[in-house]
Structures are given as structure tokens and as C-alpha cells.
Short mmCIF file of C-alpha atoms and ligand atoms in Angstrom, two decimals:
data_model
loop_
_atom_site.label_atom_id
_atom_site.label_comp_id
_atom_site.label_asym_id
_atom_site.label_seq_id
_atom_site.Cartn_x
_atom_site.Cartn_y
_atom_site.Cartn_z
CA UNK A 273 -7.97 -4.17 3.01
CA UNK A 274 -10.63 -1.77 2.11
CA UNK A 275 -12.76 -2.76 4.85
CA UNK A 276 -9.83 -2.54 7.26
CA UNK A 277 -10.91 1.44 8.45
CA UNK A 278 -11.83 2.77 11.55
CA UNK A 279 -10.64 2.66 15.48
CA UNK A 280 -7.60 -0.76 15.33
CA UNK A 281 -5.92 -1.21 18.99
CA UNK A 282 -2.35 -1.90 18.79
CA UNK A 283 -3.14 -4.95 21.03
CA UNK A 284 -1.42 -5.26 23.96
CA UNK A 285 -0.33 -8.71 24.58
CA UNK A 286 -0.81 -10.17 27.75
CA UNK A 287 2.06 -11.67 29.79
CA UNK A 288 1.37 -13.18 33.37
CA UNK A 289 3.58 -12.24 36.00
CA UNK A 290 6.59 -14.86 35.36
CA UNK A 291 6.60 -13.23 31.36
CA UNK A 292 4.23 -16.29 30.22
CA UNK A 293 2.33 -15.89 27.41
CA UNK A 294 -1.66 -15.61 28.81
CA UNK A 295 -3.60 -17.31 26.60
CA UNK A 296 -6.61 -17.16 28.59
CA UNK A 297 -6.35 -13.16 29.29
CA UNK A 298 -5.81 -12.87 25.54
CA UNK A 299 -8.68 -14.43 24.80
CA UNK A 300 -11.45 -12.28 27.28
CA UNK A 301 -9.19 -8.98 26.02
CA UNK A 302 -10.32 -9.83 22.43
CA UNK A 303 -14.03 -10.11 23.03
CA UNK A 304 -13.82 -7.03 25.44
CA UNK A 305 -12.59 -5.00 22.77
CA UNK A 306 -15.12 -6.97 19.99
CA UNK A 307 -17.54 -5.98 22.67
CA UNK A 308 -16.92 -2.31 22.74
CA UNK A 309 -16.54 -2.44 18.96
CA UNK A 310 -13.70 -2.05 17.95
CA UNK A 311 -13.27 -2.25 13.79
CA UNK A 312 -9.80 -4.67 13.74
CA UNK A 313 -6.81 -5.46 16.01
CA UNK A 314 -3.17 -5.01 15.17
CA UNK A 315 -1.01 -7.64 16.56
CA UNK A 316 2.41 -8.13 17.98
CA UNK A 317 3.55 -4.61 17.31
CA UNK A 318 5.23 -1.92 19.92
CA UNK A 319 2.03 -1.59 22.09
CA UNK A 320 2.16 -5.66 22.05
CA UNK A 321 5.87 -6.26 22.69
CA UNK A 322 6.26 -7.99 19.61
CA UNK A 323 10.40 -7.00 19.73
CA UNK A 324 10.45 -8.91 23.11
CA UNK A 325 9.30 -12.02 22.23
CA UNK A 326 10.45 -14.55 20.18
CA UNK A 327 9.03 -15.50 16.07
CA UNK A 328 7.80 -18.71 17.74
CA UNK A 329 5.74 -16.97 20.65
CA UNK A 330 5.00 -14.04 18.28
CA UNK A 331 3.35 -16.77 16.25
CA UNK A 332 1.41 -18.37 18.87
CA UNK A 333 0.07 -14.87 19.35
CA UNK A 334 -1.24 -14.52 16.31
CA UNK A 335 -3.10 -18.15 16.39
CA UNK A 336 -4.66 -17.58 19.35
CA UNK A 337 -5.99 -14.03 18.47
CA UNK A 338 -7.17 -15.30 14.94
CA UNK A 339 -8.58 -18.10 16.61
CA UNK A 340 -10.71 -16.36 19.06
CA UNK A 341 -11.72 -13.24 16.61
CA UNK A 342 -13.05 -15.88 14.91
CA UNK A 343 -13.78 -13.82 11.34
CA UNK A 344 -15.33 -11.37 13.34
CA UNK A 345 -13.64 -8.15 12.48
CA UNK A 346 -10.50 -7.81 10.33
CA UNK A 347 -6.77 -8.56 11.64
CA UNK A 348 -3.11 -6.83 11.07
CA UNK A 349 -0.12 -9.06 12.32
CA UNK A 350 2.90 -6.55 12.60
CA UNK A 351 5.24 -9.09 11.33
CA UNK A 352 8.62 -6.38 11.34
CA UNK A 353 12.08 -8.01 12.57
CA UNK A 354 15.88 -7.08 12.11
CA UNK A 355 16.11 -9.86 9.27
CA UNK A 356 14.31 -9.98 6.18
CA UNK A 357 14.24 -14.01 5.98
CA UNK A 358 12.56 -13.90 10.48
CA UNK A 359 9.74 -11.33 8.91
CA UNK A 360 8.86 -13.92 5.67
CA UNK A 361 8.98 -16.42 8.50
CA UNK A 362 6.46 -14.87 10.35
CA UNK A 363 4.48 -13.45 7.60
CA UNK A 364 3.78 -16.34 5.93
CA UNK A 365 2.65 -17.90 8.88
CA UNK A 366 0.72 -15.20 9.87
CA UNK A 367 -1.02 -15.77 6.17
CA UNK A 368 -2.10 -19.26 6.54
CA UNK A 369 -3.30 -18.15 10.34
CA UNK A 370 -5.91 -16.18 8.66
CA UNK A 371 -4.88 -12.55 8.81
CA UNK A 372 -6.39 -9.97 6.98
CA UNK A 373 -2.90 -8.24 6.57
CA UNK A 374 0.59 -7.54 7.76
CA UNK A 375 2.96 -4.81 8.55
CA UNK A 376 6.08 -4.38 8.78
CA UNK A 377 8.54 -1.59 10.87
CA UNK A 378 11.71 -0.89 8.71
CA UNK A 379 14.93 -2.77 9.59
CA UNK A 380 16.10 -1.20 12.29
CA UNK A 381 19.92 -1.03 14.31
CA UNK A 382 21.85 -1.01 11.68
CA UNK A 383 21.84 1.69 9.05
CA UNK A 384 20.39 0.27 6.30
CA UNK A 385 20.79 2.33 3.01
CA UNK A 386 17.64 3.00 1.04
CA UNK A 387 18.05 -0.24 -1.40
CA UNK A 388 18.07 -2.69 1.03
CA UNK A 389 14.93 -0.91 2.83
CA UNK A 390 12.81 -0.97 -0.23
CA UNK A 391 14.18 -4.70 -0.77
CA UNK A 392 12.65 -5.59 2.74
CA UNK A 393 9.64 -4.53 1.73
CA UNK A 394 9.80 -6.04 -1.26
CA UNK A 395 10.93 -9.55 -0.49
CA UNK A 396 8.26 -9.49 2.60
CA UNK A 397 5.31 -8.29 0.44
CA UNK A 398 5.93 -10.75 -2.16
CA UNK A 399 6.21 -13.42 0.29
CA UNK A 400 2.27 -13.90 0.95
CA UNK A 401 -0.64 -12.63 -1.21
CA UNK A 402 -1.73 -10.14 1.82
CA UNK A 403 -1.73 -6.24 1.66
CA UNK A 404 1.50 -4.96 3.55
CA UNK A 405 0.82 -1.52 5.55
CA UNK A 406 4.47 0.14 6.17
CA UNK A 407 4.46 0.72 9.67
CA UNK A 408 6.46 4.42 9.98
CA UNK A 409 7.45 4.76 13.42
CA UNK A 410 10.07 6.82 15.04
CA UNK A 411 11.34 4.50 17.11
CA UNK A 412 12.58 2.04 14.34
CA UNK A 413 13.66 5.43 12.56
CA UNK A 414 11.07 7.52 10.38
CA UNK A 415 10.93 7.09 6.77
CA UNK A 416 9.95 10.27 4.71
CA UNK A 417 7.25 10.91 2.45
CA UNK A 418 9.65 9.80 -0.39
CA UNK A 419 10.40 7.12 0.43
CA UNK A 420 6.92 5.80 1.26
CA UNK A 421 6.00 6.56 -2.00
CA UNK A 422 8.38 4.57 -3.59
CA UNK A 423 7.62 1.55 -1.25
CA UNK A 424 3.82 1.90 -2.64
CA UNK A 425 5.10 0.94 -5.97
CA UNK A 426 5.66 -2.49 -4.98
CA UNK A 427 2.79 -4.52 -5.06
CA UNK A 428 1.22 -5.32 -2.18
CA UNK A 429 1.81 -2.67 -0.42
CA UNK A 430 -1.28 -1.12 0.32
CA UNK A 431 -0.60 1.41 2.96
CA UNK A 432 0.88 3.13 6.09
CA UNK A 433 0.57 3.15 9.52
CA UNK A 434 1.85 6.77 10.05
CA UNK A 435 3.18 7.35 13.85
CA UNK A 436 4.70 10.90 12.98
CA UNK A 437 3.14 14.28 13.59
CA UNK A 438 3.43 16.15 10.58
CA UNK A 439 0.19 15.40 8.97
CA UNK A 440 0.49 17.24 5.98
CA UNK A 441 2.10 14.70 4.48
CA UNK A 442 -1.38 12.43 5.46
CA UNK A 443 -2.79 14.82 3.19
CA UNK A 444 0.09 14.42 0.40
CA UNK A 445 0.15 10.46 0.28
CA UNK A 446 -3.65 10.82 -0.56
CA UNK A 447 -2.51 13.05 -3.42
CA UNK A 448 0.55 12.14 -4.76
CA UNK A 449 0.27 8.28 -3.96
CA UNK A 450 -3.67 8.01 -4.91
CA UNK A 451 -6.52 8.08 -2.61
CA UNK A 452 -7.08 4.35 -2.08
CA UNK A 453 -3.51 4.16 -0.36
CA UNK A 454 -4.58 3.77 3.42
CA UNK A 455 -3.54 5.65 5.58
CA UNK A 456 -3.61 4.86 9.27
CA UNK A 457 -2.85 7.87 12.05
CA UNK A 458 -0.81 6.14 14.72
CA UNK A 459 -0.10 9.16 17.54
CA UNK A 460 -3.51 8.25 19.05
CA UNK A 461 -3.36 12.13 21.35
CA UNK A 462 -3.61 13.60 17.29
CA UNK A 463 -6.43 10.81 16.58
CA UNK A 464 -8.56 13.67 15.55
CA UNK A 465 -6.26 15.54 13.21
CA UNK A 466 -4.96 12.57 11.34
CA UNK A 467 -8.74 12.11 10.15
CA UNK A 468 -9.41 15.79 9.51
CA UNK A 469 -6.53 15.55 6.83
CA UNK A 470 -7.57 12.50 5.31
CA UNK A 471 -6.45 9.48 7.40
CA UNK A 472 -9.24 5.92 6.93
CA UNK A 473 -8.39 4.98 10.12
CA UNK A 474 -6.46 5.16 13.47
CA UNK A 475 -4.26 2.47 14.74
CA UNK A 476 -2.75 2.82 18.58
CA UNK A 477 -2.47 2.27 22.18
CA UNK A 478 -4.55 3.63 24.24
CA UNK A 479 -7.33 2.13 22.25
CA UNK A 480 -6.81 -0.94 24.06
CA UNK A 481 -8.24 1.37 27.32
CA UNK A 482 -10.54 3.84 26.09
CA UNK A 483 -11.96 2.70 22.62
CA UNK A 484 -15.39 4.27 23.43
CA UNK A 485 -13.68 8.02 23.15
CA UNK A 486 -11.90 6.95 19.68
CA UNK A 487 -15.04 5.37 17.93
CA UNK A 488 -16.90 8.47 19.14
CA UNK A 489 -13.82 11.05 17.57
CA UNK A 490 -14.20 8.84 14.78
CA UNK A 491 -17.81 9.04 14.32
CA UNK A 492 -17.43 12.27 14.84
CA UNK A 493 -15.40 13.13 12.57
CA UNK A 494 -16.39 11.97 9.85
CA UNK A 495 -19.59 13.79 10.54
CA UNK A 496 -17.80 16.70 10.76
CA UNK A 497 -18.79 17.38 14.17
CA UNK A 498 -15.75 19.10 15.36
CA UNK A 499 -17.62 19.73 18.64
CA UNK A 500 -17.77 16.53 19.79
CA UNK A 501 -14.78 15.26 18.84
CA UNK A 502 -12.80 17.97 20.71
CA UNK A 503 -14.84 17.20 23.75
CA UNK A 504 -13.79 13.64 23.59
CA UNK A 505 -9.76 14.05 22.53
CA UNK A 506 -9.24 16.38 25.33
CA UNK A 507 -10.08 14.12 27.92
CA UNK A 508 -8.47 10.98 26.23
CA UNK A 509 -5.28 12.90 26.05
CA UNK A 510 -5.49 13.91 29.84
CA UNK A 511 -5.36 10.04 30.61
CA UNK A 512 -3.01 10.11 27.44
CA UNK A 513 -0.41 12.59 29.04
CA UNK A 514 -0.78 10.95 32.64
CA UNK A 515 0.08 7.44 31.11
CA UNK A 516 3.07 8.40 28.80
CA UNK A 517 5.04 9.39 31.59
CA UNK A 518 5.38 5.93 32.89
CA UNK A 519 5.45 2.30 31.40
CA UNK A 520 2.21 3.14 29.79
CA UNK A 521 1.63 -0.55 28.90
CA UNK A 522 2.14 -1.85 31.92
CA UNK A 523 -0.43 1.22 33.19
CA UNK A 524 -2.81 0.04 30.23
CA UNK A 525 -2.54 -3.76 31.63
CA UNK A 526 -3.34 -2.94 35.12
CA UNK A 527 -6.24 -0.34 34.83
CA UNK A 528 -7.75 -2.95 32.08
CA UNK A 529 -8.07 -4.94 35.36
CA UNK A 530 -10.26 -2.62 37.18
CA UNK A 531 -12.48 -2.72 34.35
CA UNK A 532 -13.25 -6.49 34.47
CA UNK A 533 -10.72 -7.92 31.68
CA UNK A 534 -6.95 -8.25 33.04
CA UNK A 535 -4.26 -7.21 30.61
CA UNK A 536 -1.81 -8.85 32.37
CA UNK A 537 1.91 -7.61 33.00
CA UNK A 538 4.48 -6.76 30.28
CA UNK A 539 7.69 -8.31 29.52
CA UNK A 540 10.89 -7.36 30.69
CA UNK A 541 13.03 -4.80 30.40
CA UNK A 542 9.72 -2.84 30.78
CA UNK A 543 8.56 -2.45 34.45
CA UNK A 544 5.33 -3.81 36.27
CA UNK A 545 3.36 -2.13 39.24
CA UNK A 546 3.58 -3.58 42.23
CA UNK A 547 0.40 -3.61 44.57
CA UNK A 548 1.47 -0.44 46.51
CA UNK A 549 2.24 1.48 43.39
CA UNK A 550 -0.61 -0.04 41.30
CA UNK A 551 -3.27 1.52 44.39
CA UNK A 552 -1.27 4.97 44.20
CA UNK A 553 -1.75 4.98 40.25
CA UNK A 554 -5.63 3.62 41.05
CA UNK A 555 -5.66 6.85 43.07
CA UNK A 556 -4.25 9.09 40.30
CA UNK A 557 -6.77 8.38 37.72
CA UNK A 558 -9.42 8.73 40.64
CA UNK A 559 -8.44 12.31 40.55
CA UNK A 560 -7.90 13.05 36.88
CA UNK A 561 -11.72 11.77 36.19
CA UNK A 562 -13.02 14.59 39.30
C1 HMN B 825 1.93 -0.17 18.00
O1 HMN B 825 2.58 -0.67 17.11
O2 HMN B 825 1.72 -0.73 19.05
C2 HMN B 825 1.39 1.18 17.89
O3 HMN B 825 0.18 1.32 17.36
C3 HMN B 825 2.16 2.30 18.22
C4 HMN B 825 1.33 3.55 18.39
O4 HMN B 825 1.34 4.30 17.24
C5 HMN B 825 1.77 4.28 19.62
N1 HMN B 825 3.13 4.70 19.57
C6 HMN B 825 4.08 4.09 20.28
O5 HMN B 825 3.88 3.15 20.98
C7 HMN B 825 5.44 4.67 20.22
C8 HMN B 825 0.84 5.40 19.95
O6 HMN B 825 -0.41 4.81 20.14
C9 HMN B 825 1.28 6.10 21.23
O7 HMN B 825 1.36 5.18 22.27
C10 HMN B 825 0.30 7.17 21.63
O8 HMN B 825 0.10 8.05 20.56
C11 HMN B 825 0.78 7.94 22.86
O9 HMN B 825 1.89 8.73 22.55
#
């Protein structure tokens, strides 16, 4: 997973309007994105609706993506459900697919004590030969610093994908749990702090929409050109903080479309634009680029 660095969409997965699975949309997404230059993809995670589907489709998902990437740039299949024995299900099958990686959210719903969260990652890492990255997200219910470090004990486990804002503690895995433990900035409107305290890469939405602005923050960045890379989060995070108060997805999918490679329409309970509201948003982000 060395390799696997730099600016990783959380790839949206596209639906068509009656929830189908697009096969063909997926396809002309992934070699947008290739296109653009994007360093990996990260599949079937929040941003891709992976909850919403089921381990069959989320399978097919994977397939397809790994089919069309083709060994061109790396993969990470999010392969995180509420049962231990659905995730070795879909991890091992994301394995023989041909990922690079997997991930994994922590069980979520129920609150599971510490044990049986370490055991999950456990019995999933040691399930397939691939690195796991812990994905640490608030909405499955944040797991601390200490308790990431004791999940990088287990073998396999080779890093984090670390959606929380306090990124001090990027700075402390680096320390404490050694500086080859990958660490992946997930709050993509802090893209440019997680690298100034040590993050390898970013992994996140809105790079689906506007992966020119990340690869130049993280260019930037790692030529310390502060400059720039301001210049380039603040107007990401204006489209940023217009999205996020909607179905930012859904917003992603559609304004894809006006850039020549349809993302489609998400799944259910999430909501779609309809044309009337879709030319209204068109209008919005008129304005916010004058
Ligand atoms: C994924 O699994 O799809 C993600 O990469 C999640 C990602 O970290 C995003 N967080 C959520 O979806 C909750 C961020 O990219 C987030 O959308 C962004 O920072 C805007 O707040």
C-alpha cells in the first residue's frame, strides 16, 4: 500500500433513476477521473452508498470498477458492514477482484464494547492477505487515538482513513504508531491541514467533482507552497459549503453531468433533483464561480 498516496475519490456510485446499478456511467466516471489523474479510487464507501446496497450489488461494484481501472492506478474497496462474517464475505471477494486494499468502518448500531471492535478488525484483516485501512468516521461512531493504535497491532492493518478534525492526533499516529502507518485525511474542506501535519494522502467526496483543486493542494503542499494551496482550498470549500447543505451526492451526480460524464442519481432514502430544482442549483453554482 505504499504506493497508495495522494488525491483517492470516495467514488460515488452511480444509480440510474429507478436505483439500478449504471454500469455504463460507472465505467466513463472511472476514466474521467483516470483522466484528470487521480492517484486511486475508494469504493463502495459513504460517498458511494455502499450501506444502501446490498453485498451482492456492492460486489458487482467492485468488478466492474476493477475491471475498467484495468491496473491502472491502485484500488480501496470499503468492505465495512454490521456483521463481521457480510465484511469477510465481501472482502474476500473484493481480494480475488483485484483490489489493492480494503477498509473497513467499525460495527456500527449496536454498542459494541472495545473487544469485539478490535475482533472485527481482526477476523476481517486476517481474512485476505490485503492491507486493511480503518476507516474512522463519525458517522459509524469515532474511534480514538487509542484505540487505533491498538488496531495497528494486528497485522494487516496498515492504516487509517481519518474523517475527524482534530489533526493532532495525524501528527501522533505518525509518532507513536511509526511513520509508515498511512494516514489518509478524509474531511476533504481540511484537505490542506491533514497534509501539513503529516497525512500521505487524502481520501473524500468532493474529489469525485473537483480533483484538479486537490492534486494542485496536494502538489502544493508537499512543496510547501502554502500560497497556492490556500488559493485553491478556499474556493473548493466555497463549492464545499454550498454542497453540504443539501444531498451533496446527489448535487455531485448531477453537476458531474454538466461536465460531460453523468454520475447518475443516488439511492433512496437520499433525495434526487428534479429538472426544475437541478436548473435552480445549475444557477447557484453560476453565481458562486462570478
Ligand atoms: C467516503 O467513505 O465516501 C468518504 O470518503 C467520506 C468522506 O470522508 C466525506 N465524509 C462524509 O461523507 C461524511 C468527506 O469527503 C466529506 O464529504 C467532506 O469533507 C465534506 O464535509
Amino acid at each position: 500500500v505504499n504506493e497508495i498516496k495522494g488525491v483517492i475519490p470516495a467514488l460515488v456510485t452511480t444509480f440510474d433513476m429507478d436505483e439500478n446499478f449504471d454500469e455504463k456511467r460507472m465505467r466513463a466516471l472511472v476514466d474521467h477521473l483516470i483522466g484528470k489523474g487521480v492517484d486511486g479510487l475508494y469504493l463502495t464507501g459513504s460517498t458511494g452508498e455502499g450501506f444502501l446496497m446490498t453485498p451482492q450489488e456492492r460486489m458487482k461494484v467492485v468488478e466492474v470498477v476493477v475491471d475498467q481501472v484495468n491496473g491502472r492506478i491502485p484500488l480501496i474497496a470499503h468492505v465495512g458492514a454490521i456483521g463481521t462474517k457480510i465484511s469477510i464475505d465481501l472482502a474476500k471477494q473484493a481480494a480475488s477482484a483485484g483490489v489493492d486494499a480494503i477498509s473497513s468502518v467499525p460495527p456500527f448500531y449496536w454498542k459494541f464494547g472495545a473487544d469485539d471492535v478490535f475482533n472485527y478488525y481482526k477476523d476481517i484483516t486476517g481474512s485476505t492477505d490485503l492491507p486493511m485501512i480503518v476507516y474512522n468516521i463519525a458517522l459509524a461512531g469515532l474511534v480514538g487515538f487509542e484505540q487505533v493504535k491498538r488496531f495497528s497491532t494486528i497485522e494487516g492493518v496498515a492504516g487509517v482513513k481519518y474523517t475527524a478534525t482534530s489533526h493532532f492526533e495525524v501528527m501522533r499516529m505518525k509518532e507513536e504508531i511509526g511513520n509508515d502507518f498511512l494516514v489518509y485525511s478524509g474531511c476533504d474542506e481540511m484537505a490542506m491541514s491533514g497534509l501539513s501535519f503529516g497525512a500521505d494522502g487524502l481520501i473524500g467526496s468532493f474529489y469525485n467533482l473537483m480533483p484538479e483543486l486537490f492534486i494542485a493542494i496536494n502538489k502544493a503542499m508537499a512543496e510547501r507552497d502554502l500560497k497556492t494551496a490556500e488559493e485553491k482550498q478556499r474556493i473548493a470549500n466555497i463549492i464545499i459549503m454550498h454542497a453540504t447543505q443539501k444531498n451533496y451526492v446527489a448535487i455531485m451526480k448531477r453537476a458531474l453531468s454538466w461536465m460531460g460524464v453523468d454520475g447518475g442519481y443516488c439511492r433512496r432514502p437520499f433525495s434526487n433533483f428534479g429538472a426544475s430544482e437541478e436548473a435552480v442549483l445549475k444557477d447557484e453554482f453560476r453565481l458562486l464561480r462570478d
